[in-house]
Each structure stands twice: as structure tokens, then as C-alpha cells.
mmCIF file of C-alpha atoms in Angstrom:
data_model
loop_
_atom_site.group_PDB
_atom_site.id
_atom_site.type_symbol
_atom_site.label_atom_id
_atom_site.label_comp_id
_atom_site.label_asym_id
_atom_site.label_seq_id
_atom_site.Cartn_x
_atom_site.Cartn_y
_atom_site.Cartn_z
ATOM 1 C CA UNK Q 1 122.813 88.350 104.341
ATOM 2 C CA UNK Q 2 121.380 85.532 106.427
ATOM 3 C CA UNK Q 3 123.386 85.688 109.638
ATOM 4 C CA UNK Q 4 123.834 81.954 110.320
ATOM 5 C CA UNK Q 5 124.676 80.768 106.817
ATOM 6 C CA UNK Q 6 126.160 83.994 105.418
ATOM 7 C CA UNK Q 7 124.023 83.516 102.318
ATOM 8 C CA UNK Q 8 123.132 86.624 100.326
ATOM 9 C CA UNK Q 9 119.345 87.174 100.428
ATOM 10 C CA UNK Q 10 118.775 90.501 98.686
ATOM 11 C CA UNK Q 11 121.112 92.889 96.887
ATOM 12 C CA UNK Q 12 120.529 96.594 96.205
ATOM 13 C CA UNK Q 13 122.762 98.481 93.778
ATOM 14 C CA UNK Q 14 122.752 102.238 94.524
ATOM 15 C CA UNK Q 15 125.910 103.049 92.547
ATOM 16 C CA UNK Q 16 125.706 106.067 90.282
ATOM 17 C CA UNK Q 17 126.256 103.990 87.155
ATOM 18 C CA UNK Q 18 122.876 102.349 87.794
ATOM 19 C CA UNK Q 19 121.241 105.777 87.724
ATOM 20 C CA UNK Q 20 123.379 106.740 84.699
ATOM 21 C CA UNK Q 21 121.803 103.904 82.732
ATOM 22 C CA UNK Q 22 118.309 104.886 83.857
ATOM 23 C CA UNK Q 23 118.872 108.511 82.864
ATOM 24 C CA UNK Q 24 120.227 107.539 79.434
ATOM 25 C CA UNK Q 25 117.318 105.172 78.862
ATOM 26 C CA UNK Q 26 114.664 107.676 79.924
ATOM 27 C CA UNK Q 27 116.244 110.509 77.995
ATOM 28 C CA UNK Q 28 115.909 108.406 74.872
ATOM 29 C CA UNK Q 29 112.202 107.961 75.618
ATOM 30 C CA UNK Q 30 111.881 111.621 76.770
ATOM 31 C CA UNK Q 31 110.623 110.570 80.206
ATOM 32 C CA UNK Q 32 112.013 112.220 83.361
ATOM 33 C CA UNK Q 33 113.733 110.158 86.039
ATOM 34 C CA UNK Q 34 112.143 109.438 89.440
ATOM 35 C CA UNK Q 35 109.954 112.264 90.674
ATOM 36 C CA UNK Q 36 110.544 114.498 87.652
ATOM 37 C CA UNK Q 37 114.352 114.545 87.893
ATOM 38 C CA UNK Q 38 115.690 115.847 84.575
ATOM 39 C CA UNK Q 39 119.213 115.660 83.144
ATOM 40 C CA UNK Q 40 120.344 118.971 84.692
ATOM 41 C CA UNK Q 41 119.029 118.034 88.125
ATOM 42 C CA UNK Q 42 120.634 114.605 87.859
ATOM 43 C CA UNK Q 43 123.938 116.179 86.826
ATOM 44 C CA UNK Q 44 123.917 118.321 89.972
ATOM 45 C CA UNK Q 45 123.220 115.283 92.146
ATOM 46 C CA UNK Q 46 125.949 113.261 90.434
ATOM 47 C CA UNK Q 47 128.457 116.076 91.041
ATOM 48 C CA UNK Q 48 127.464 116.099 94.713
ATOM 49 C CA UNK Q 49 128.025 112.335 94.903
ATOM 50 C CA UNK Q 50 131.527 112.732 93.450
ATOM 51 C CA UNK Q 51 132.293 115.542 95.887
ATOM 52 C CA UNK Q 52 131.110 113.401 98.789
ATOM 53 C CA UNK Q 53 133.251 110.478 97.618
ATOM 54 C CA UNK Q 54 136.340 112.709 97.485
ATOM 55 C CA UNK Q 55 135.723 114.226 100.924
ATOM 56 C CA UNK Q 56 138.376 113.465 103.518
ATOM 57 C CA UNK Q 57 136.948 111.950 106.701
ATOM 58 C CA UNK Q 58 138.472 110.774 109.959
ATOM 59 C CA UNK Q 59 138.985 106.976 110.077
ATOM 60 C CA UNK Q 60 138.869 105.567 113.620
ATOM 61 C CA UNK Q 61 138.599 101.840 112.804
ATOM 62 C CA UNK Q 62 142.102 100.595 113.602
ATOM 63 C CA UNK Q 63 144.179 103.703 113.940
ATOM 64 C CA UNK Q 64 143.513 107.402 113.615
ATOM 65 C CA UNK Q 65 143.979 108.380 109.982
ATOM 66 C CA UNK Q 66 142.388 110.450 107.251
ATOM 67 C CA UNK Q 67 141.111 109.012 103.997
ATOM 68 C CA UNK Q 68 139.135 110.169 100.983
ATOM 69 C CA UNK Q 69 135.919 108.191 101.348
ATOM 70 C CA UNK Q 70 133.050 110.456 102.308
ATOM 71 C CA UNK Q 71 130.595 107.692 101.361
ATOM 72 C CA UNK Q 72 131.453 106.013 104.675
ATOM 73 C CA UNK Q 73 129.517 108.800 106.376
ATOM 74 C CA UNK Q 74 126.288 107.192 105.074
ATOM 75 C CA UNK Q 75 124.253 105.397 107.756
ATOM 76 C CA UNK Q 76 122.038 102.402 106.939
ATOM 77 C CA UNK Q 77 119.632 101.026 109.525
ATOM 78 C CA UNK Q 78 116.556 98.881 110.094
ATOM 79 C CA UNK Q 79 113.341 100.065 111.671
ATOM 80 C CA UNK Q 80 112.512 98.498 115.098
ATOM 81 C CA UNK Q 81 110.447 95.729 113.444
ATOM 82 C CA UNK Q 82 113.403 94.614 111.315
ATOM 83 C CA UNK Q 83 111.139 94.552 108.263
ATOM 84 C CA UNK Q 84 112.166 97.835 106.677
ATOM 85 C CA UNK Q 85 115.615 99.010 105.653
ATOM 86 C CA UNK Q 86 116.171 102.781 105.835
ATOM 87 C CA UNK Q 87 118.676 103.609 103.114
ATOM 88 C CA UNK Q 88 119.878 107.148 102.143
ATOM 89 C CA UNK Q 89 120.200 107.442 98.354
ATOM 90 C CA UNK Q 90 120.649 110.093 95.667
ATOM 91 C CA UNK Q 91 116.842 110.471 95.298
ATOM 92 C CA UNK Q 92 116.046 110.605 99.024
ATOM 93 C CA UNK Q 93 115.871 108.217 101.986
ATOM 94 C CA UNK Q 94 114.384 104.953 100.750
ATOM 95 C CA UNK Q 95 112.255 102.773 103.016
ATOM 96 C CA UNK Q 96 112.698 99.271 101.602
ATOM 97 C CA UNK Q 97 110.626 96.213 102.493
ATOM 98 C CA UNK Q 98 113.592 93.857 102.083
ATOM 99 C CA UNK Q 99 111.564 90.627 102.362
ATOM 100 C CA UNK Q 100 109.347 91.693 99.433
ATOM 101 C CA UNK Q 101 112.256 93.445 97.690
ATOM 102 C CA UNK Q 102 110.182 96.622 97.202
ATOM 103 C CA UNK Q 103 110.744 100.301 97.970
ATOM 104 C CA UNK Q 104 107.656 101.348 99.936
ATOM 105 C CA UNK Q 105 108.427 105.037 100.351
ATOM 106 C CA UNK Q 106 111.038 107.716 99.662
ATOM 107 C CA UNK Q 107 111.449 110.206 102.524
ATOM 108 C CA UNK Q 108 112.683 113.710 101.679
ATOM 109 C CA UNK Q 109 112.117 113.227 97.947
ATOM 110 C CA UNK Q 110 111.163 116.885 97.489
ATOM 111 C CA UNK Q 111 114.370 118.078 99.200
ATOM 112 C CA UNK Q 112 116.791 115.608 97.604
ATOM 113 C CA UNK Q 113 117.493 117.924 94.666
ATOM 114 C CA UNK Q 114 119.457 120.251 96.976
ATOM 115 C CA UNK Q 115 120.274 117.972 99.944
ATOM 116 C CA UNK Q 116 122.211 114.681 100.061
ATOM 117 C CA UNK Q 117 120.861 112.943 103.152
ATOM 118 C CA UNK Q 118 123.300 110.748 105.076
ATOM 119 C CA UNK Q 119 120.796 108.750 107.116
ATOM 120 C CA UNK Q 120 119.796 109.404 110.699
ATOM 121 C CA UNK Q 121 117.952 108.065 113.710
ATOM 122 C CA UNK Q 122 114.323 107.077 114.177
ATOM 123 C CA UNK Q 123 112.151 107.937 117.138
ATOM 124 C CA UNK Q 124 109.024 105.825 117.312
ATOM 125 C CA UNK Q 125 105.664 107.335 118.178
ATOM 126 C CA UNK Q 126 103.230 106.347 120.891
ATOM 127 C CA UNK Q 127 103.232 102.657 121.756
ATOM 128 C CA UNK Q 128 100.392 100.603 120.289
ATOM 129 C CA UNK Q 129 97.676 99.637 122.763
ATOM 130 C CA UNK Q 130 97.351 95.929 123.519
ATOM 131 C CA UNK Q 131 93.643 95.459 122.766
ATOM 132 C CA UNK Q 132 93.334 92.234 124.771
ATOM 133 C CA UNK Q 133 94.911 93.870 127.805
ATOM 134 C CA UNK Q 134 92.681 96.904 127.291
ATOM 135 C CA UNK Q 135 89.543 94.720 127.223
ATOM 136 C CA UNK Q 136 90.664 92.873 130.336
ATOM 137 C CA UNK Q 137 91.207 96.125 132.221
ATOM 138 C CA UNK Q 138 87.899 97.649 131.096
ATOM 139 C CA UNK Q 139 85.719 94.580 131.608
ATOM 140 C CA UNK Q 140 82.077 95.565 131.956
ATOM 141 C CA UNK Q 141 82.663 99.067 130.581
ATOM 142 C CA UNK Q 142 81.063 98.541 127.158
ATOM 143 C CA UNK Q 143 80.299 102.166 126.540
ATOM 144 C CA UNK Q 144 83.941 103.121 126.925
ATOM 145 C CA UNK Q 145 85.050 100.335 124.600
ATOM 146 C CA UNK Q 146 82.446 101.127 121.969
ATOM 147 C CA UNK Q 147 83.236 104.845 121.982
ATOM 148 C CA UNK Q 148 86.936 104.155 121.672
ATOM 149 C CA UNK Q 149 86.318 101.791 118.748
ATOM 150 C CA UNK Q 150 84.438 104.511 116.921
ATOM 151 C CA UNK Q 151 87.256 106.993 117.276
ATOM 152 C CA UNK Q 152 89.502 107.403 114.290
ATOM 153 C CA UNK Q 153 92.947 105.914 114.859
ATOM 154 C CA UNK Q 154 95.527 108.680 115.116
ATOM 155 C CA UNK Q 155 98.613 108.652 112.929
ATOM 156 C CA UNK Q 156 101.744 107.786 114.862
ATOM 157 C CA UNK Q 157 103.900 110.843 115.376
ATOM 158 C CA UNK Q 158 107.151 108.937 114.869
ATOM 159 C CA UNK Q 159 109.953 110.991 113.369
ATOM 160 C CA UNK Q 160 113.183 110.489 111.444
ATOM 161 C CA UNK Q 161 116.036 112.892 112.203
ATOM 162 C CA UNK Q 162 118.605 113.046 109.399
ATOM 163 C CA UNK Q 163 121.810 114.856 108.578
ATOM 164 C CA UNK Q 164 122.856 116.026 105.091
ATOM 165 C CA UNK Q 165 126.216 116.268 103.340
ATOM 166 C CA UNK Q 166 128.012 119.614 103.752
ATOM 167 C CA UNK Q 167 125.164 121.048 105.860
ATOM 168 C CA UNK Q 168 125.334 122.195 109.465
ATOM 169 C CA UNK Q 169 121.694 121.421 110.128
ATOM 170 C CA UNK Q 170 119.594 118.429 111.004
ATOM 171 C CA UNK Q 171 116.301 117.648 109.294
ATOM 172 C CA UNK Q 172 113.192 116.224 110.963
ATOM 173 C CA UNK Q 173 110.640 114.198 108.987
ATOM 174 C CA UNK Q 174 107.235 113.432 110.485
ATOM 175 C CA UNK Q 175 103.783 112.148 109.541
ATOM 176 C CA UNK Q 176 102.346 115.435 110.778
ATOM 177 C CA UNK Q 177 102.301 118.300 108.269
ATOM 178 C CA UNK Q 178 101.131 121.693 109.633
ATOM 179 C CA UNK Q 179 101.371 123.220 106.145
ATOM 180 C CA UNK Q 180 98.991 120.609 104.700
ATOM 181 C CA UNK Q 181 96.628 121.096 107.648
ATOM 182 C CA UNK Q 182 96.566 124.849 107.032
ATOM 183 C CA UNK Q 183 95.882 124.153 103.346
ATOM 184 C CA UNK Q 184 92.897 121.982 104.241
ATOM 185 C CA UNK Q 185 91.510 124.741 106.442
ATOM 186 C CA UNK Q 186 91.983 127.242 103.629
ATOM 187 C CA UNK Q 187 93.755 129.664 105.967
ATOM 188 C CA UNK Q 188 96.460 131.348 103.877
ATOM 189 C CA UNK Q 189 97.813 133.345 106.829
ATOM 190 C CA UNK Q 190 98.175 130.208 108.923
ATOM 191 C CA UNK Q 191 99.835 128.500 105.954
ATOM 192 C CA UNK Q 192 102.427 131.256 105.647
ATOM 193 C CA UNK Q 193 103.153 131.046 109.395
ATOM 194 C CA UNK Q 194 103.686 127.301 109.061
ATOM 195 C CA UNK Q 195 106.055 127.789 106.103
ATOM 196 C CA UNK Q 196 108.065 130.467 107.920
ATOM 197 C CA UNK Q 197 108.315 128.485 111.177
ATOM 198 C CA UNK Q 198 109.302 125.291 109.331
ATOM 199 C CA UNK Q 199 112.988 126.169 109.195
ATOM 200 C CA UNK Q 200 114.811 126.801 112.450
ATOM 201 C CA UNK Q 201 118.334 128.219 112.189
ATOM 202 C CA UNK Q 202 120.340 125.894 114.416
ATOM 203 C CA UNK Q 203 123.865 126.790 113.339
ATOM 204 C CA UNK Q 204 126.015 129.908 113.654
ATOM 205 C CA UNK Q 205 125.661 132.254 110.653
ATOM 206 C CA UNK Q 206 128.344 132.060 107.980
ATOM 207 C CA UNK Q 207 129.808 134.990 106.053
ATOM 208 C CA UNK Q 208 126.965 134.932 103.493
ATOM 209 C CA UNK Q 209 124.379 135.156 106.275
ATOM 210 C CA UNK Q 210 126.243 138.053 107.855
ATOM 211 C CA UNK Q 211 126.371 139.954 104.572
ATOM 212 C CA UNK Q 212 122.745 139.167 103.821
ATOM 213 C CA UNK Q 213 121.462 140.391 107.166
ATOM 214 C CA UNK Q 214 123.860 143.368 107.249
ATOM 215 C CA UNK Q 215 125.064 142.530 110.751
ATOM 216 C CA UNK Q 216 128.774 142.378 109.979
ATOM 217 C CA UNK Q 217 129.403 145.998 111.022
ATOM 218 C CA UNK Q 218 130.111 147.246 107.500
ATOM 219 C CA UNK Q 219 126.566 148.429 106.987
ATOM 220 C CA UNK Q 220 124.370 149.035 110.009
ATOM 221 C CA UNK Q 221 121.381 149.980 107.906
ATOM 222 C CA UNK Q 222 119.148 146.988 107.180
ATOM 223 C CA UNK Q 223 118.089 146.346 103.611
ATOM 224 C CA UNK Q 224 114.441 147.286 103.147
ATOM 225 C CA UNK Q 225 112.640 144.283 101.781
ATOM 226 C CA UNK Q 226 109.089 144.898 100.632
ATOM 227 C CA UNK Q 227 106.196 142.539 101.321
ATOM 228 C CA UNK Q 228 103.987 143.643 98.435
ATOM 229 C CA UNK Q 229 104.479 145.214 95.024
ATOM 230 C CA UNK Q 230 102.146 146.874 92.543
ATOM 231 C CA UNK Q 231 103.201 146.446 88.930
ATOM 232 C CA UNK Q 232 101.604 149.384 87.117
ATOM 233 C CA UNK Q 233 101.443 148.440 83.435
ATOM 234 C CA UNK Q 234 99.958 150.099 80.364
ATOM 235 C CA UNK Q 235 97.106 147.564 80.576
ATOM 236 C CA UNK Q 236 96.398 147.886 84.313
ATOM 237 C CA UNK Q 237 97.751 147.178 87.789
ATOM 238 C CA UNK Q 238 99.046 143.793 88.964
ATOM 239 C CA UNK Q 239 99.342 143.316 92.742
ATOM 240 C CA UNK Q 240 102.047 140.879 93.878
ATOM 241 C CA UNK Q 241 102.671 139.337 97.290
ATOM 242 C CA UNK Q 242 106.420 138.997 97.915
ATOM 243 C CA UNK Q 243 108.306 136.437 100.042
ATOM 244 C CA UNK Q 244 111.208 138.348 101.660
ATOM 245 C CA UNK Q 245 111.781 135.786 104.416
ATOM 246 C CA UNK Q 246 112.029 132.829 102.046
ATOM 247 C CA UNK Q 247 113.888 134.486 99.131
ATOM 248 C CA UNK Q 248 115.665 137.553 100.572
ATOM 249 C CA UNK Q 249 118.225 137.967 97.780
ATOM 250 C CA UNK Q 250 115.633 137.891 95.000
ATOM 251 C CA UNK Q 251 113.374 140.324 96.909
ATOM 252 C CA UNK Q 252 116.233 142.717 97.681
ATOM 253 C CA UNK Q 253 117.176 142.685 94.006
ATOM 254 C CA UNK Q 254 113.588 143.190 92.796
ATOM 255 C CA UNK Q 255 112.836 145.956 95.316
ATOM 256 C CA UNK Q 256 116.147 147.701 94.596
ATOM 257 C CA UNK Q 257 115.404 147.806 90.871
ATOM 258 C CA UNK Q 258 111.817 148.891 91.473
ATOM 259 C CA UNK Q 259 112.776 151.783 93.763
ATOM 260 C CA UNK Q 260 115.529 153.003 91.448
ATOM 261 C CA UNK Q 261 113.180 153.136 88.446
ATOM 262 C CA UNK Q 262 115.106 150.379 86.619
ATOM 263 C CA UNK Q 263 111.854 148.699 85.568
ATOM 264 C CA UNK Q 264 110.111 151.905 84.442
ATOM 265 C CA UNK Q 265 109.062 151.769 80.761
ATOM 266 C CA UNK Q 266 110.466 148.231 80.379
ATOM 267 C CA UNK Q 267 108.329 146.145 78.009
ATOM 268 C CA UNK Q 268 106.928 142.603 78.230
ATOM 269 C CA UNK Q 269 109.268 141.190 75.604
ATOM 270 C CA UNK Q 270 108.018 137.597 75.688
ATOM 271 C CA UNK Q 271 104.378 136.505 76.007
ATOM 272 C CA UNK Q 272 103.385 132.857 75.517
ATOM 273 C CA UNK Q 273 99.734 131.890 75.852
ATOM 274 C CA UNK Q 274 98.997 129.172 78.434
ATOM 275 C CA UNK Q 275 102.503 129.608 79.833
ATOM 276 C CA UNK Q 276 103.858 132.976 81.009
ATOM 277 C CA UNK Q 277 104.577 136.716 80.602
ATOM 278 C CA UNK Q 278 108.240 137.792 80.795
ATOM 279 C CA UNK Q 279 109.659 141.260 81.445
ATOM 280 C CA UNK Q 280 112.445 143.061 83.343
ATOM 281 C CA UNK Q 281 114.926 143.392 80.459
ATOM 282 C CA UNK Q 282 115.883 147.045 79.788
ATOM 283 C CA UNK Q 283 117.041 146.043 76.274
ATOM 284 C CA UNK Q 284 113.631 144.579 75.510
ATOM 285 C CA UNK Q 285 114.868 141.462 73.699
ATOM 286 C CA UNK Q 286 115.589 138.986 76.530
ATOM 287 C CA UNK Q 287 119.378 139.375 76.420
ATOM 288 C CA UNK Q 288 119.932 142.226 78.875
ATOM 289 C CA UNK Q 289 119.619 143.127 82.529
ATOM 290 C CA UNK Q 290 121.724 142.625 85.626
ATOM 291 C CA UNK Q 291 121.252 142.465 89.380
ATOM 292 C CA UNK Q 292 121.502 145.460 91.730
ATOM 293 C CA UNK Q 293 124.969 144.194 92.666
ATOM 294 C CA UNK Q 294 126.096 144.021 89.039
ATOM 295 C CA UNK Q 295 126.254 140.717 87.186
ATOM 296 C CA UNK Q 296 124.272 137.705 88.404
ATOM 297 C CA UNK Q 297 123.262 136.158 91.720
ATOM 298 C CA UNK Q 298 122.439 132.706 93.060
ATOM 299 C CA UNK Q 299 119.149 130.790 93.057
ATOM 300 C CA UNK Q 300 116.954 130.461 96.144
ATOM 301 C CA UNK Q 301 114.866 127.318 95.895
ATOM 302 C CA UNK Q 302 112.304 126.862 98.655
ATOM 303 C CA UNK Q 303 110.431 123.611 99.111
ATOM 304 C CA UNK Q 304 107.058 125.259 99.668
ATOM 305 C CA UNK Q 305 107.365 127.890 96.939
ATOM 306 C CA UNK Q 306 106.637 125.936 93.796
ATOM 307 C CA UNK Q 307 105.279 126.578 90.325
ATOM 308 C CA UNK Q 308 102.171 124.632 91.334
ATOM 309 C CA UNK Q 309 99.588 127.286 90.459
ATOM 310 C CA UNK Q 310 98.991 130.045 87.917
ATOM 311 C CA UNK Q 311 100.082 133.650 88.578
ATOM 312 C CA UNK Q 312 103.369 132.655 90.185
ATOM 313 C CA UNK Q 313 106.135 135.292 89.966
ATOM 314 C CA UNK Q 314 109.585 133.815 89.327
ATOM 315 C CA UNK Q 315 113.090 134.846 88.292
ATOM 316 C CA UNK Q 316 114.117 134.269 84.663
ATOM 317 C CA UNK Q 317 117.611 132.905 84.090
ATOM 318 C CA UNK Q 318 119.929 131.234 81.596
ATOM 319 C CA UNK Q 319 120.880 128.350 83.903
ATOM 320 C CA UNK Q 320 121.834 127.790 87.558
ATOM 321 C CA UNK Q 321 122.976 130.938 89.414
ATOM 322 C CA UNK Q 322 122.376 133.362 86.531
ATOM 323 C CA UNK Q 323 119.624 135.586 87.959
ATOM 324 C CA UNK Q 324 119.715 139.234 86.886
ATOM 325 C CA UNK Q 325 116.741 141.575 86.506
ATOM 326 C CA UNK Q 326 114.325 139.602 84.332
ATOM 327 C CA UNK Q 327 111.286 137.874 85.816
ATOM 328 C CA UNK Q 328 108.084 136.252 84.600
ATOM 329 C CA UNK Q 329 104.497 135.593 85.697
ATOM 330 C CA UNK Q 330 103.034 132.165 84.922
ATOM 331 C CA UNK Q 331 99.454 131.811 83.705
ATOM 332 C CA UNK Q 332 99.169 128.046 84.336
ATOM 333 C CA UNK Q 333 100.837 125.587 86.752
ATOM 334 C CA UNK Q 334 104.390 124.907 85.493
ATOM 335 C CA UNK Q 335 105.892 122.216 87.795
ATOM 336 C CA UNK Q 336 108.752 121.487 85.362
ATOM 337 C CA UNK Q 337 110.265 124.856 86.375
ATOM 338 C CA UNK Q 338 110.670 123.808 90.045
ATOM 339 C CA UNK Q 339 114.290 123.917 91.284
ATOM 340 C CA UNK Q 340 115.255 125.781 88.117
ATOM 341 C CA UNK Q 341 113.741 129.218 88.736
ATOM 342 C CA UNK Q 342 113.384 131.115 92.033
ATOM 343 C CA UNK Q 343 109.754 131.727 93.021
ATOM 344 C CA UNK Q 344 109.614 135.051 94.902
ATOM 345 C CA UNK Q 345 105.991 136.193 94.614
ATOM 346 C CA UNK Q 346 102.336 135.439 93.840
ATOM 347 C CA UNK Q 347 99.791 137.646 92.074
ATOM 348 C CA UNK Q 348 96.959 138.499 94.493
ATOM 349 C CA UNK Q 349 95.006 140.990 92.367
ATOM 350 C CA UNK Q 350 95.067 141.809 88.668
ATOM 351 C CA UNK Q 351 94.800 138.244 87.380
ATOM 352 C CA UNK Q 352 92.485 139.619 84.681
ATOM 353 C CA UNK Q 353 95.260 141.989 83.574
ATOM 354 C CA UNK Q 354 97.672 139.025 83.317
ATOM 355 C CA UNK Q 355 95.110 137.127 81.242
ATOM 356 C CA UNK Q 356 94.585 140.138 78.988
ATOM 357 C CA UNK Q 357 98.344 140.442 78.366
ATOM 358 C CA UNK Q 358 98.538 136.688 77.791
ATOM 359 C CA UNK Q 359 95.998 136.887 74.960
ATOM 360 C CA UNK Q 360 97.562 139.710 72.915
ATOM 361 C CA UNK Q 361 98.856 138.970 69.408
ATOM 362 C CA UNK Q 362 102.581 138.213 69.193
ATOM 363 C CA UNK Q 363 105.155 137.672 66.455
ATOM 364 C CA UNK Q 364 107.233 134.555 65.757
ATOM 365 C CA UNK Q 365 109.567 135.476 68.664
ATOM 366 C CA UNK Q 366 106.602 135.719 71.102
ATOM 367 C CA UNK Q 367 106.969 139.504 71.302
ATOM 368 C CA UNK Q 368 103.677 141.449 71.341
ATOM 369 C CA UNK Q 369 102.994 143.446 68.150
ATOM 370 C CA UNK Q 370 101.722 146.341 70.293
ATOM 371 C CA UNK Q 371 104.147 147.139 73.101
ATOM 372 C CA UNK Q 372 102.979 146.514 76.662
ATOM 373 C CA UNK Q 373 105.237 148.059 79.273
ATOM 374 C CA UNK Q 374 105.696 148.636 82.984
ATOM 375 C CA UNK Q 375 104.923 152.259 83.849
ATOM 376 C CA UNK Q 376 106.304 151.953 87.386
ATOM 377 C CA UNK Q 377 106.574 149.579 90.335
ATOM 378 C CA UNK Q 378 105.389 150.509 93.839
ATOM 379 C CA UNK Q 379 106.890 148.627 96.799
ATOM 380 C CA UNK Q 380 104.741 148.431 99.963
#
């Protein structure tokens, strides 16, 4: 609104029914919603919105009372220039140029599938240098001015600190990306360090954390999580790097099955060229298998473990939270599987073996005519 006249200038409709219409329209044209959001992902976000709306919060406006309106915990703000509106939405934190009526950027887009951001506070970076003042102060020092002009302008290290619904953490967004910098250098070890140090546990552990880390006194012996695995198949060895810090439940399950011999003599029951190789089912038809705890266990989606490259090792499932014993190895990038299947490893050696398995002849159910099986699995 314009403050003096009270006239409405721009209106933004972020109600879920707006997104409902977009989803229905794009489903009809078989195009995914913003950033690859499919119907299942959208359904999860919509359920989270309903849960947030039904959440009881403390109302301190006129008198202390409780009311079901969790949406009032959303925080909308302008940047210091007053040009951009920072608005938390179902697809991330939108940065809207309100005068041009355009969304310039969506912050946290990659995390919005699992986190509902509530807004936050901005901390601006280094102040911009007044060039006229700088010239006045350095009069006669041409060499200094010229050298400074040639230097590449550094990106402001301003940050946005946000909270998320039902989470006891805060999230920091910045222009600086140590993971991307490590990628540019081609240093895989430095990249892994950056990924591991990205998340800092800043809240007391809950019961799940206590059970996971075996520090609740019921079991003093720590679960042995392997860092590497060698899949010894009838066609050769496949070496896999595991991610125990990022996906501890999936790794504990995989290592437990491997050490117990659960995977021994299990066949690759589904092989699809230019897609993936699937195994881990003791029944050999894709319908069997369970976790080391019996039944199924939850997904572990990690922002930096994506299906963005071939030879990614991921858990097979029949929907959210239905992981058992089956897993697959991709042979091409498969980004449509992100936030649907838990990535817990990467093939480091034996890519040629994966390619050889990929190219075998299969029947109409994608099962190889000549059985290919796992002889054993070594955990290192």
C-alpha cells in the first residue's frame, strides 16, 4: 500500500489454492512445477502448510491467549534499500522487486522440499566505498587508484538468517559457497570437508538422535559404520564410497546386511540401460527385502548428495519412508529422483563393471536372461 493515500499498489497471492491451480495445469501438460516440484513433493508441502496453519501459537497482541494460526509466525520484511520484499513461501524465500512486480530470486529453493522457512533477519555485508570520497582522499595517488580499479569487485558477504517451521535450528544463507569453491578447485577431499562442516548441530539431541548415536545408555557399543564397500559380483568388483556422516541410517542398514551375508548370492533383478542397476532383494523379483531392524525405515535426503552424476548408489523404495534392503546404481544423471531416494554412496572404481552389467540382454521385466549376482560385500 501507498502509506499516505492507503492505495493498493501491488498484490501478491501466496495462498495454496494458487499453487493448486498451477499444479493441476502443469500436470495436464506433464510439466513439473517450479524447480522440478512434482505432485508428490507438492503434496508434502501442502500438508506442511496445513499443519502450520493448525499450529497453536501464543497471541500477545491485546491479551495473552492461544490460537490456531501458525501462519502468523511468518515474517515479511524489506531489504535496507526498500526496493526488495523478502517473502517466505512454499517454494522458498522469494526476493521480490515490488516496483517491477517481479521475483528476482528464490533463496533456499533446494531446501524448501523439506523445510518451510518462516523468514528471518538480514545482515548486510561490507559498506560500499564512496568513490568520490575515495578520490578526494587519495588525490595525487594515481597508481593506487588505477590498481584498485583493476581489481575485481568482491561479492558482498551479506547473509540471511532464517528459521523453519517445526525445526530447532537456524539456517544461514550467503553469497559465499565453500562447496562450489572446492568443486572449482577439483579437490574432492576439500569438497567433502565443506559438506560435512556445513551443518552445525545447534540444538540438544532428541530421542532419535540418542538412539542413532547409541548414547542413551541402552547400548554403549557404537554402531560400526563403514566408509567404503566392495561389491564383489559375478562380473567383477565395484568399489563404493559410503557417506556415514550424511546418511547414518542407510549406511548402518547397508553395512549390517553386508556383514551378515544378507546380500550374498542376491541377483541384479532389474537392469535398465541408460538408467540403473537394481539389486538387494533376496526374493529376486523386486518385492522382497527388509531393513536390519525389520520392516522399513525413513528417508535421509541431503542437499549435497544428489542424483546429479552417473554411478550414484541410492536406496530403492515404494514411496516415502519405505526403505528396506534394495538399492540401485545409476548409470546416468537422474535428477528426477532427488528427494525421493536416499543417496548413500558413489562408485569410485568398477565403472566398467557397471557398464557391462548395464548392457546385458534382459527380458520384458528388465531382468537379465543370464543371472548376475553379488558374491559378497566387503565393508572397509
